């Protein structure tokens, strides 16, 4: 048997990616403000973000995916976890096509991620 000078230390717990949503997949929220954000270097764009108040009372910043959105102040939205990697402090996403946030119009690929119905086939 091996003799140890110090006792074995337990492994440190991993910190959650989305701390306000621990043990829940989604959460309802009310939009306080929508704005745009510049991403970190080396990227350059105008990322659409919304500051929302969760039903637990916490205020967090969420990323709005897809082209165009209809979120404004007092909109009721559904928040899911997941960082926006090039926006510091953005650790949540808004679910497209749920509650007051509409789906992306004219989307053909990856429609389920953007809350878009299947387009009608041309005959």
mmCIF file of C-alpha atoms in Angstrom:
data_model
loop_
_atom_site.group_PDB
_atom_site.id
_atom_site.type_symbol
_atom_site.label_atom_id
_atom_site.label_comp_id
_atom_site.label_asym_id
_atom_site.label_seq_id
_atom_site.Cartn_x
_atom_site.Cartn_y
_atom_site.Cartn_z
ATOM 1 C CA UNK A 1 0.000 0.000 0.000
ATOM 2 C CA UNK A 2 1.177 3.522 -0.824
ATOM 3 C CA UNK A 3 1.861 5.886 2.074
ATOM 4 C CA UNK A 4 0.410 9.384 1.520
ATOM 5 C CA UNK A 5 1.715 12.516 3.219
ATOM 6 C CA UNK A 6 -1.543 14.411 2.684
ATOM 7 C CA UNK A 7 -5.055 12.978 2.394
ATOM 8 C CA UNK A 8 -6.514 12.819 -1.105
ATOM 9 C CA UNK A 9 -8.391 16.012 -1.951
ATOM 10 C CA UNK A 10 -11.776 15.624 -3.663
ATOM 11 C CA UNK A 11 -12.196 16.967 -7.185
ATOM 12 C CA UNK A 12 -13.559 20.525 -7.343
ATOM 13 C CA UNK A 13 -17.153 20.885 -8.526
ATOM 14 C CA UNK A 14 -17.633 22.294 -12.018
ATOM 15 C CA UNK A 15 -19.333 25.660 -12.131
ATOM 16 C CA UNK A 16 -22.569 25.824 -14.156
ATOM 17 C CA UNK A 17 -22.588 27.550 -17.553
ATOM 18 C CA UNK A 18 -26.013 29.103 -16.842
ATOM 19 C CA UNK A 19 -26.184 29.662 -13.080
ATOM 20 C CA UNK A 20 -29.660 31.235 -12.945
ATOM 21 C CA UNK A 21 -31.231 28.137 -14.560
ATOM 22 C CA UNK A 22 -29.762 25.417 -12.335
ATOM 23 C CA UNK A 23 -31.946 22.262 -12.512
ATOM 24 C CA UNK A 24 -34.401 23.702 -15.044
ATOM 25 C CA UNK A 25 -34.353 23.623 -18.846
ATOM 26 C CA UNK A 26 -36.256 26.891 -19.467
ATOM 27 C CA UNK A 27 -37.572 29.856 -17.553
ATOM 28 C CA UNK A 28 -40.125 32.561 -18.272
ATOM 29 C CA UNK A 29 -38.902 36.150 -18.289
ATOM 30 C CA UNK A 30 -40.007 39.701 -19.038
ATOM 31 C CA UNK A 31 -37.880 41.853 -21.335
ATOM 32 C CA UNK A 32 -36.540 45.053 -19.774
ATOM 33 C CA UNK A 33 -34.406 46.382 -22.636
ATOM 34 C CA UNK A 34 -33.117 45.297 -26.049
ATOM 35 C CA UNK A 35 -29.774 46.478 -27.359
ATOM 36 C CA UNK A 36 -26.850 45.550 -29.572
ATOM 37 C CA UNK A 37 -23.413 44.448 -28.430
ATOM 38 C CA UNK A 38 -20.042 44.300 -30.125
ATOM 39 C CA UNK A 39 -18.342 40.878 -29.942
ATOM 40 C CA UNK A 40 -14.838 40.194 -28.676
ATOM 41 C CA UNK A 41 -11.821 40.350 -30.942
ATOM 42 C CA UNK A 42 -11.245 39.159 -33.676
ATOM 43 C CA UNK A 43 -14.964 39.219 -34.591
ATOM 44 C CA UNK A 44 -16.883 42.269 -35.694
ATOM 45 C CA UNK A 45 -20.691 42.478 -35.765
ATOM 46 C CA UNK A 46 -23.719 43.823 -33.944
ATOM 47 C CA UNK A 47 -25.086 41.043 -31.755
ATOM 48 C CA UNK A 48 -28.695 41.461 -30.627
ATOM 49 C CA UNK A 49 -29.113 41.011 -26.875
ATOM 50 C CA UNK A 50 -31.938 41.560 -24.395
ATOM 51 C CA UNK A 51 -31.818 42.283 -20.686
ATOM 52 C CA UNK A 52 -34.612 40.266 -19.042
ATOM 53 C CA UNK A 53 -36.007 39.706 -15.546
ATOM 54 C CA UNK A 54 -36.503 36.002 -14.856
ATOM 55 C CA UNK A 55 -39.522 34.735 -12.913
ATOM 56 C CA UNK A 56 -37.093 34.106 -10.025
ATOM 57 C CA UNK A 57 -36.348 37.847 -9.912
ATOM 58 C CA UNK A 58 -32.805 37.718 -11.346
ATOM 59 C CA UNK A 59 -31.884 40.074 -14.184
ATOM 60 C CA UNK A 60 -29.741 38.466 -16.902
ATOM 61 C CA UNK A 61 -28.565 39.272 -20.437
ATOM 62 C CA UNK A 62 -29.767 36.941 -23.217
ATOM 63 C CA UNK A 63 -28.727 36.492 -26.829
ATOM 64 C CA UNK A 64 -31.401 36.669 -29.549
ATOM 65 C CA UNK A 65 -30.448 34.267 -32.346
ATOM 66 C CA UNK A 66 -31.538 34.510 -35.995
ATOM 67 C CA UNK A 67 -32.102 37.395 -38.383
ATOM 68 C CA UNK A 68 -34.530 40.033 -37.099
ATOM 69 C CA UNK A 69 -36.689 39.867 -33.958
ATOM 70 C CA UNK A 70 -39.829 41.425 -32.484
ATOM 71 C CA UNK A 71 -38.764 41.640 -28.816
ATOM 72 C CA UNK A 72 -39.460 44.914 -27.086
ATOM 73 C CA UNK A 73 -39.924 46.116 -23.541
ATOM 74 C CA UNK A 74 -42.540 44.138 -21.521
ATOM 75 C CA UNK A 75 -42.424 41.184 -23.976
ATOM 76 C CA UNK A 76 -42.795 37.810 -22.246
ATOM 77 C CA UNK A 77 -40.058 35.451 -23.471
ATOM 78 C CA UNK A 78 -38.692 31.963 -22.754
ATOM 79 C CA UNK A 79 -35.045 31.748 -21.675
ATOM 80 C CA UNK A 80 -32.800 28.704 -22.163
ATOM 81 C CA UNK A 81 -29.194 28.179 -21.168
ATOM 82 C CA UNK A 82 -26.185 28.433 -23.464
ATOM 83 C CA UNK A 83 -23.472 31.036 -23.811
ATOM 84 C CA UNK A 84 -22.858 33.326 -26.731
ATOM 85 C CA UNK A 85 -19.143 32.656 -27.013
ATOM 86 C CA UNK A 86 -18.029 36.016 -28.387
ATOM 87 C CA UNK A 87 -20.216 38.219 -26.146
ATOM 88 C CA UNK A 88 -18.819 38.617 -22.602
ATOM 89 C CA UNK A 89 -21.430 38.145 -19.882
ATOM 90 C CA UNK A 90 -24.096 36.609 -22.141
ATOM 91 C CA UNK A 91 -24.851 33.131 -20.739
ATOM 92 C CA UNK A 92 -28.437 32.610 -21.906
ATOM 93 C CA UNK A 93 -30.415 32.404 -25.161
ATOM 94 C CA UNK A 94 -34.007 33.339 -25.942
ATOM 95 C CA UNK A 95 -36.140 30.547 -27.453
ATOM 96 C CA UNK A 96 -37.450 31.594 -30.888
ATOM 97 C CA UNK A 97 -41.114 30.924 -31.660
ATOM 98 C CA UNK A 98 -42.169 30.725 -27.986
ATOM 99 C CA UNK A 99 -44.431 33.197 -26.141
ATOM 100 C CA UNK A 100 -44.079 36.766 -27.500
ATOM 101 C CA UNK A 101 -40.877 36.106 -29.508
ATOM 102 C CA UNK A 102 -41.709 35.056 -33.078
ATOM 103 C CA UNK A 103 -39.802 32.669 -35.288
ATOM 104 C CA UNK A 104 -37.384 33.691 -38.032
ATOM 105 C CA UNK A 105 -39.236 34.523 -41.256
ATOM 106 C CA UNK A 106 -38.062 32.814 -44.428
ATOM 107 C CA UNK A 107 -35.835 30.297 -42.645
ATOM 108 C CA UNK A 108 -35.311 27.053 -44.635
ATOM 109 C CA UNK A 109 -32.533 25.179 -42.798
ATOM 110 C CA UNK A 110 -32.320 24.387 -39.047
ATOM 111 C CA UNK A 111 -35.924 25.539 -38.668
ATOM 112 C CA UNK A 112 -36.550 23.854 -35.307
ATOM 113 C CA UNK A 113 -33.849 25.993 -33.668
ATOM 114 C CA UNK A 114 -35.503 29.188 -34.904
ATOM 115 C CA UNK A 115 -39.213 28.390 -34.395
ATOM 116 C CA UNK A 116 -40.137 28.369 -38.091
ATOM 117 C CA UNK A 117 -42.866 26.264 -39.687
ATOM 118 C CA UNK A 118 -42.218 24.137 -42.777
ATOM 119 C CA UNK A 119 -42.719 26.264 -45.913
ATOM 120 C CA UNK A 120 -45.544 25.386 -48.296
ATOM 121 C CA UNK A 121 -44.351 23.441 -51.348
ATOM 122 C CA UNK A 122 -44.790 25.049 -54.753
ATOM 123 C CA UNK A 123 -46.840 22.743 -57.001
#
